[in-house]
Coordinates of C-alpha atoms in Angstrom, one line a residue:
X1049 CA 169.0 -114.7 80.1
X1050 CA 169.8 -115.3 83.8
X1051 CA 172.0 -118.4 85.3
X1052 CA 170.8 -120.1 88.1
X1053 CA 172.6 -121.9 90.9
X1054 CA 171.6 -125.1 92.4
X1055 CA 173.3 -125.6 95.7
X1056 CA 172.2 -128.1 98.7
X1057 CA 173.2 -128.5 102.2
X1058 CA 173.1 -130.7 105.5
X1059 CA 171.7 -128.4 108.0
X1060 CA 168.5 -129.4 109.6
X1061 CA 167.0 -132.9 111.0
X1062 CA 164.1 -134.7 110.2
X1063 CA 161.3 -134.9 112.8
X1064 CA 162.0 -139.0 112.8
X1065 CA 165.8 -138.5 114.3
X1066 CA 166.8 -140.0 111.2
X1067 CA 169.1 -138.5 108.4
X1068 CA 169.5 -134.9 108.5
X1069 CA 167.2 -133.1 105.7
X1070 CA 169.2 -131.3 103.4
X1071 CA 168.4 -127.7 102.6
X1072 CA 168.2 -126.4 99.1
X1073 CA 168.7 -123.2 97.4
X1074 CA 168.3 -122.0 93.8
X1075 CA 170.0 -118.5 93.4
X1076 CA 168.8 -116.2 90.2
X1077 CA 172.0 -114.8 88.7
X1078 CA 171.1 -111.5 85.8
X1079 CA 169.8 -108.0 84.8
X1080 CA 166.6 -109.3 85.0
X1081 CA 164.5 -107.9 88.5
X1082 CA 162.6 -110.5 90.8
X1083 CA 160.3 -109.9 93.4
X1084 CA 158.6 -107.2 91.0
X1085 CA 155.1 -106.6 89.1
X1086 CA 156.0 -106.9 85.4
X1087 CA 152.6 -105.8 83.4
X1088 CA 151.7 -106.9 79.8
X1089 CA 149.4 -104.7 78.2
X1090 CA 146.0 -106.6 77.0
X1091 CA 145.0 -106.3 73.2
X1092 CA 141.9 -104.3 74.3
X1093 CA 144.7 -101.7 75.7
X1094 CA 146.7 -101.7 73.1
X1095 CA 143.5 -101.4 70.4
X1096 CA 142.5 -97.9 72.6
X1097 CA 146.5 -96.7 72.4
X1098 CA 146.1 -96.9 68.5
X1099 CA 142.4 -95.5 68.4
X1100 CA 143.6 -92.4 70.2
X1101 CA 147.3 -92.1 68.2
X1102 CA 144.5 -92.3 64.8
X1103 CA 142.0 -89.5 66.5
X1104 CA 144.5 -87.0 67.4
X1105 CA 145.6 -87.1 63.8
X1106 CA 142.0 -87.2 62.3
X1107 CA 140.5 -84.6 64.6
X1108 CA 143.1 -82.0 64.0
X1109 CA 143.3 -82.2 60.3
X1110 CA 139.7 -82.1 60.2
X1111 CA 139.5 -79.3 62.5
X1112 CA 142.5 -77.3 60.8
X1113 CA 140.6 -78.0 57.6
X1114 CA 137.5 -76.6 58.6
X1115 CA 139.2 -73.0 59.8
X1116 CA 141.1 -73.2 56.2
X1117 CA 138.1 -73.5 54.7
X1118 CA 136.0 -70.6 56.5
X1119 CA 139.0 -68.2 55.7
X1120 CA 139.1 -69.3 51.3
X1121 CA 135.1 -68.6 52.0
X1122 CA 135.6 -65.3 53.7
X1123 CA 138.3 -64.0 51.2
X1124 CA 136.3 -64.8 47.7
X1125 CA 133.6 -63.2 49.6
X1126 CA 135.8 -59.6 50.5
X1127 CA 137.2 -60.1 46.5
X1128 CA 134.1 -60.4 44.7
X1129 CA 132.4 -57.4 46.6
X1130 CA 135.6 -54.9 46.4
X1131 CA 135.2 -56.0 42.4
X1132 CA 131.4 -55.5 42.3
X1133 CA 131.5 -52.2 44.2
X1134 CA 134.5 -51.0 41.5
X1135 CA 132.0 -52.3 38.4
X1136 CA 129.0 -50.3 39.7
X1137 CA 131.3 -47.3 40.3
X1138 CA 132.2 -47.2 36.7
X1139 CA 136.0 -48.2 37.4
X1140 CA 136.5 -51.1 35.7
X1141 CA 134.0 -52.6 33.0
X1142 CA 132.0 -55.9 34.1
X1143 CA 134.2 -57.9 31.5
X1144 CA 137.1 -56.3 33.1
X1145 CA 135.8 -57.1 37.0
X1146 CA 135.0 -60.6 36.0
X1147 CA 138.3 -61.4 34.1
X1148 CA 140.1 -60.1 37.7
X1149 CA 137.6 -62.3 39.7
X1150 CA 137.9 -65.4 37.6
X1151 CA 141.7 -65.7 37.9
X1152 CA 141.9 -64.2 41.4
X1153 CA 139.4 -67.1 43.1
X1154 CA 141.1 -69.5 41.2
X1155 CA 144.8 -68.0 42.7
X1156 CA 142.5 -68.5 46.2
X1157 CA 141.7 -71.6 46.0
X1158 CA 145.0 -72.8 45.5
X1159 CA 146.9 -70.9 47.9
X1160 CA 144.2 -72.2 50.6
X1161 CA 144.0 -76.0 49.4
X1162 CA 148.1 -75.5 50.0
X1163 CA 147.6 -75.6 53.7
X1164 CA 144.9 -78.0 53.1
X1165 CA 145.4 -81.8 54.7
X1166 CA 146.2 -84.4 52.4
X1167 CA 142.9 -86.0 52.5
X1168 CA 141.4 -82.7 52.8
X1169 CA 142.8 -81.8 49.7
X1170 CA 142.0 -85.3 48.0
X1171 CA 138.3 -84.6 48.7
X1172 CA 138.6 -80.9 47.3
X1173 CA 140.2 -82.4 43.9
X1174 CA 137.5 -84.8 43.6
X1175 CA 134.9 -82.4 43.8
X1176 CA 136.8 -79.9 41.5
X1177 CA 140.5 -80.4 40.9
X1178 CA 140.7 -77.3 39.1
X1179 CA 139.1 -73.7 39.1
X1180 CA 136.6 -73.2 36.1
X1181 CA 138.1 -71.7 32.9
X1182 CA 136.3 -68.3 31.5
X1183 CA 135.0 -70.6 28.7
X1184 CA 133.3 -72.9 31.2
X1185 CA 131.9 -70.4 33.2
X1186 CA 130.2 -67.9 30.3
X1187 CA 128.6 -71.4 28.9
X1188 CA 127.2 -71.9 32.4
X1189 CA 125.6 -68.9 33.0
X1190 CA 124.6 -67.9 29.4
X1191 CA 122.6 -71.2 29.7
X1192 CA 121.5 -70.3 33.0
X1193 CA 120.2 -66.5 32.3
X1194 CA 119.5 -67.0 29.0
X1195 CA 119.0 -70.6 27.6
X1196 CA 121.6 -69.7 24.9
X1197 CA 125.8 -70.3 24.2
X1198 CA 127.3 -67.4 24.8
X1199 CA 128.6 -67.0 21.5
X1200 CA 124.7 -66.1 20.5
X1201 CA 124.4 -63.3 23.1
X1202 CA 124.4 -59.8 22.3
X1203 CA 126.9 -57.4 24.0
X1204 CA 124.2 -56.2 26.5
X1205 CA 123.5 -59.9 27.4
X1206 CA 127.0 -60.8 27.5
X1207 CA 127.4 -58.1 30.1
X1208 CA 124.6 -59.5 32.5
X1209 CA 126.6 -62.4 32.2
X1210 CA 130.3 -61.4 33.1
X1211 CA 128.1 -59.5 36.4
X1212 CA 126.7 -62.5 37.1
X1213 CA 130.1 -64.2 36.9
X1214 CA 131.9 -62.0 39.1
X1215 CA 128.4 -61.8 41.5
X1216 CA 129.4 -65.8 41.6
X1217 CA 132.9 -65.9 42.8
X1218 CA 131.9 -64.8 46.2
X1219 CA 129.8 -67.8 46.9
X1220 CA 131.5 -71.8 47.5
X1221 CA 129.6 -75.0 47.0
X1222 CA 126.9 -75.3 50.0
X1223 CA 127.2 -79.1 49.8
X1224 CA 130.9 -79.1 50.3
X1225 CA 131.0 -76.2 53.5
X1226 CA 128.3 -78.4 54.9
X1227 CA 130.2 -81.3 55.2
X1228 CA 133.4 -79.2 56.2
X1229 CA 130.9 -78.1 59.1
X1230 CA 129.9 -81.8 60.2
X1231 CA 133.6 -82.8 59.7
X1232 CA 134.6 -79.8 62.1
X1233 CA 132.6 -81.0 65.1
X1234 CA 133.5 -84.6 64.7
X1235 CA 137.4 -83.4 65.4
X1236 CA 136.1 -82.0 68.1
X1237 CA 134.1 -85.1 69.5
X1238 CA 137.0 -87.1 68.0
X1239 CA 139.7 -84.6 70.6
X1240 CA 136.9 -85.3 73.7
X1241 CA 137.4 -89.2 73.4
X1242 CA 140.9 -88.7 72.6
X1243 CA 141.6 -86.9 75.8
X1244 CA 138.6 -88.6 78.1
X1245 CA 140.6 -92.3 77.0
X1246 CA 144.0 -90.9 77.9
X1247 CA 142.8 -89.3 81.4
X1248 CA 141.4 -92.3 82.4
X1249 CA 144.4 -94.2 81.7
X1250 CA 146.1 -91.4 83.8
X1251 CA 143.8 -92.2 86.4
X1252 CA 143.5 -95.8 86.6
X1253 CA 147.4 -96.5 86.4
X1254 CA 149.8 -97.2 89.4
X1255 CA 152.2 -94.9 88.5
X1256 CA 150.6 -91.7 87.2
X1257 CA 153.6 -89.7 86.2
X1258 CA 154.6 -92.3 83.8
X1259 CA 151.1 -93.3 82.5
X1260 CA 151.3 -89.1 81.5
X1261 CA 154.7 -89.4 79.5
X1262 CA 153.3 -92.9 77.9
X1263 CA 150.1 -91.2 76.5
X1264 CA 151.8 -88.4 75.3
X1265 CA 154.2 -90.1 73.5
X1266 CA 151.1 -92.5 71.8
X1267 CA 149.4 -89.2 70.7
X1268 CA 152.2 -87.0 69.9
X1269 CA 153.4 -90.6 67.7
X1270 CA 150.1 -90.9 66.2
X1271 CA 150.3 -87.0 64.7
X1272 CA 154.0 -87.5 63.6
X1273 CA 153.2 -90.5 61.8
X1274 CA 150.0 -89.6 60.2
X1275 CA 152.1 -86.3 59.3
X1276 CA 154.8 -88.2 58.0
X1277 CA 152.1 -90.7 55.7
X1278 CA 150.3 -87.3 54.3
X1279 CA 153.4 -86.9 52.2
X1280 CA 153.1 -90.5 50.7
X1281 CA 149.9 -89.6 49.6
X1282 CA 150.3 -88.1 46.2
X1283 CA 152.8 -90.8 44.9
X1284 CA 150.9 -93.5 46.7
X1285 CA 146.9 -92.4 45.9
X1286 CA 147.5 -89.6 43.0
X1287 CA 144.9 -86.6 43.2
X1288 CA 141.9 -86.8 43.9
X1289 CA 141.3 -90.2 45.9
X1290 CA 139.9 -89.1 49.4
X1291 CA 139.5 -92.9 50.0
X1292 CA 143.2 -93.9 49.9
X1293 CA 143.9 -90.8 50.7
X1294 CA 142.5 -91.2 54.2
X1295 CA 143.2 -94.5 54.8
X1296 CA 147.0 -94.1 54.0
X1297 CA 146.9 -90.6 56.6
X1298 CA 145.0 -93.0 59.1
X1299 CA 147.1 -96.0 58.7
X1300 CA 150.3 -93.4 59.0
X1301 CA 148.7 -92.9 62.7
X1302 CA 148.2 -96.0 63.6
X1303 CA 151.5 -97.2 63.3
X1304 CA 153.1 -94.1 64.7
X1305 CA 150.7 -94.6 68.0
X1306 CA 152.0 -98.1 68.1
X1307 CA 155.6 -97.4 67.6
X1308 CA 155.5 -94.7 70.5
X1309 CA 153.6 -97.5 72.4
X1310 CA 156.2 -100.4 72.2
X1311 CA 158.8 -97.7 72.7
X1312 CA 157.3 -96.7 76.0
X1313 CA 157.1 -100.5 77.0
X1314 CA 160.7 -101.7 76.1
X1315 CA 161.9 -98.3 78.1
X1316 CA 158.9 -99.2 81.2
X1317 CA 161.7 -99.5 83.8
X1318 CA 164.1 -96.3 82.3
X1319 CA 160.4 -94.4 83.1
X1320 CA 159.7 -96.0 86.3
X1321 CA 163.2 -94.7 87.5
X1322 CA 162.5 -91.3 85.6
X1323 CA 159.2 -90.5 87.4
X1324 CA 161.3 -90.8 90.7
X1325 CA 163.6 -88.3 90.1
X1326 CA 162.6 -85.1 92.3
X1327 CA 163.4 -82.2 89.6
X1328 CA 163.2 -79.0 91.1

């Protein structure tokens, strides 16, 4: 808090020729800097930083997501046809071939949902949290090929269905890439605002160099913390909640955007200074 001085003198006359008119003078003692524009940030402001700090993290996890889910797509795919092409060679038998797919799309699906986000992979355990046991699958498609449980099916039947088996580990659930797909492009949309809020904050501020570091530091904040809030969500949500899943990831962002955000404000004059420097 700064001191101030009151002082008063007798210099100067009064336009009557009467007493003299004493001259007064309030001096501002302290750190803090007069004669200077001191900005506070509106609420609409701030509400943008924290919409682009929770975008960054959403649009990149959903983007990343997609491209994980395109490569578990094209490796069942390049499994189940090297195993097909070995059963119609004679190599292996089609109880063979579909014991080797089974397990291996299974071993596929988790080794892909373990670079998965954590509300990406929230959403895949809701829709399946586990691969399909042999069991499960030979009831499926005895039903489907022949109406019967597999148990009933003769040996030549029961062959149809361990090929149709291993025919079916090559394909994922349409539904689910579809809404990888629409998830994909809004990342992208999500990156566009991201970027088209931050440039015209570049553009509209005084001091352009600093307005740069400041929306860096609210996106690059924003990931961290929405990073940093994926690996609450397992004790927090437990498996298979996309909901809290994506609100704890979202709500991870928001406060890292905002932390970044009041950081840059308490450190406005350290950047002011920084932005002056001529590095070369």
């Amino acid at each position: 808090m700064s001191d101030v001085r009151y002082s008063s003198t007798k210099s100067g006359s009064s336009t009557t020729g009467a007493l003299p008119i004493p001259d007064h003078k309030i001096e501002y003692l302290g750190s803090y800097q007069v004669n200077q524009k001191h900005e506070l940030d509106s609420p609409l402001v701030k509400s943008l930083d924290a919409l682009k700090a929770v975008a960054a993290r959403f649009s990149t996890d959903v983007i990343s997501d997609a491209s994980v889910r395109v490569s578990y797509q094209s490796n069942i795919g390049r499994m189940a046809l090297a195993v097909l092409e070995k059963v119609n060679a004679g190599e292996m038998t089609a109880k063979e071939g579909m014991e080797f797919a089974s397990e291996m799309r299974n071993k596929i699906m988790m080794e892909h949902r373990a670079v998965t986000s954590a509300q990406g992979l929230a959403a895949a355990e809701a829709y399946k949290k586990t691969g399909k046991t042999q069991a499960e699958l030979f009831d499926k498609y005895s039903n489907e090929l022949f109406g019967k449980k597999f148990e009933t099916l003769s040996a030549k039947d029961k062959s149809k269905v361990y090929y149709a088996i291993v025919e079916s580990s090559s394909r994922s659930s349409k539904d689910f890439n579809t809404k990888i797909r629409k998830l994909k492009v809004m990342g992208r949309v999500g990156w566009i605002v991201t970027a088209t809020l931050a440039a015209h904050a570049i553009a509209t501020a005084e001091n352009k160099k600093k307005e740069a570091i400041k929306q860096g530091g609210i996106i690059g904040g924003g990931m961290i913390g929405g990073a940093g809030a994926g690996l609450l969500v397992s004790p927090i949500c437990g498996p298979g909640a996309p909901f809290c899943a994506t609100a704890v990831v979202l709500v991870g962002g928001l406060v890292g955007g905002f932390a970044a955000s009041s950081a840059a404000d308490y450190y406005d004059d350290e950047l002011e200074e920084f932005t002056k420097w001529e590095i070369k």
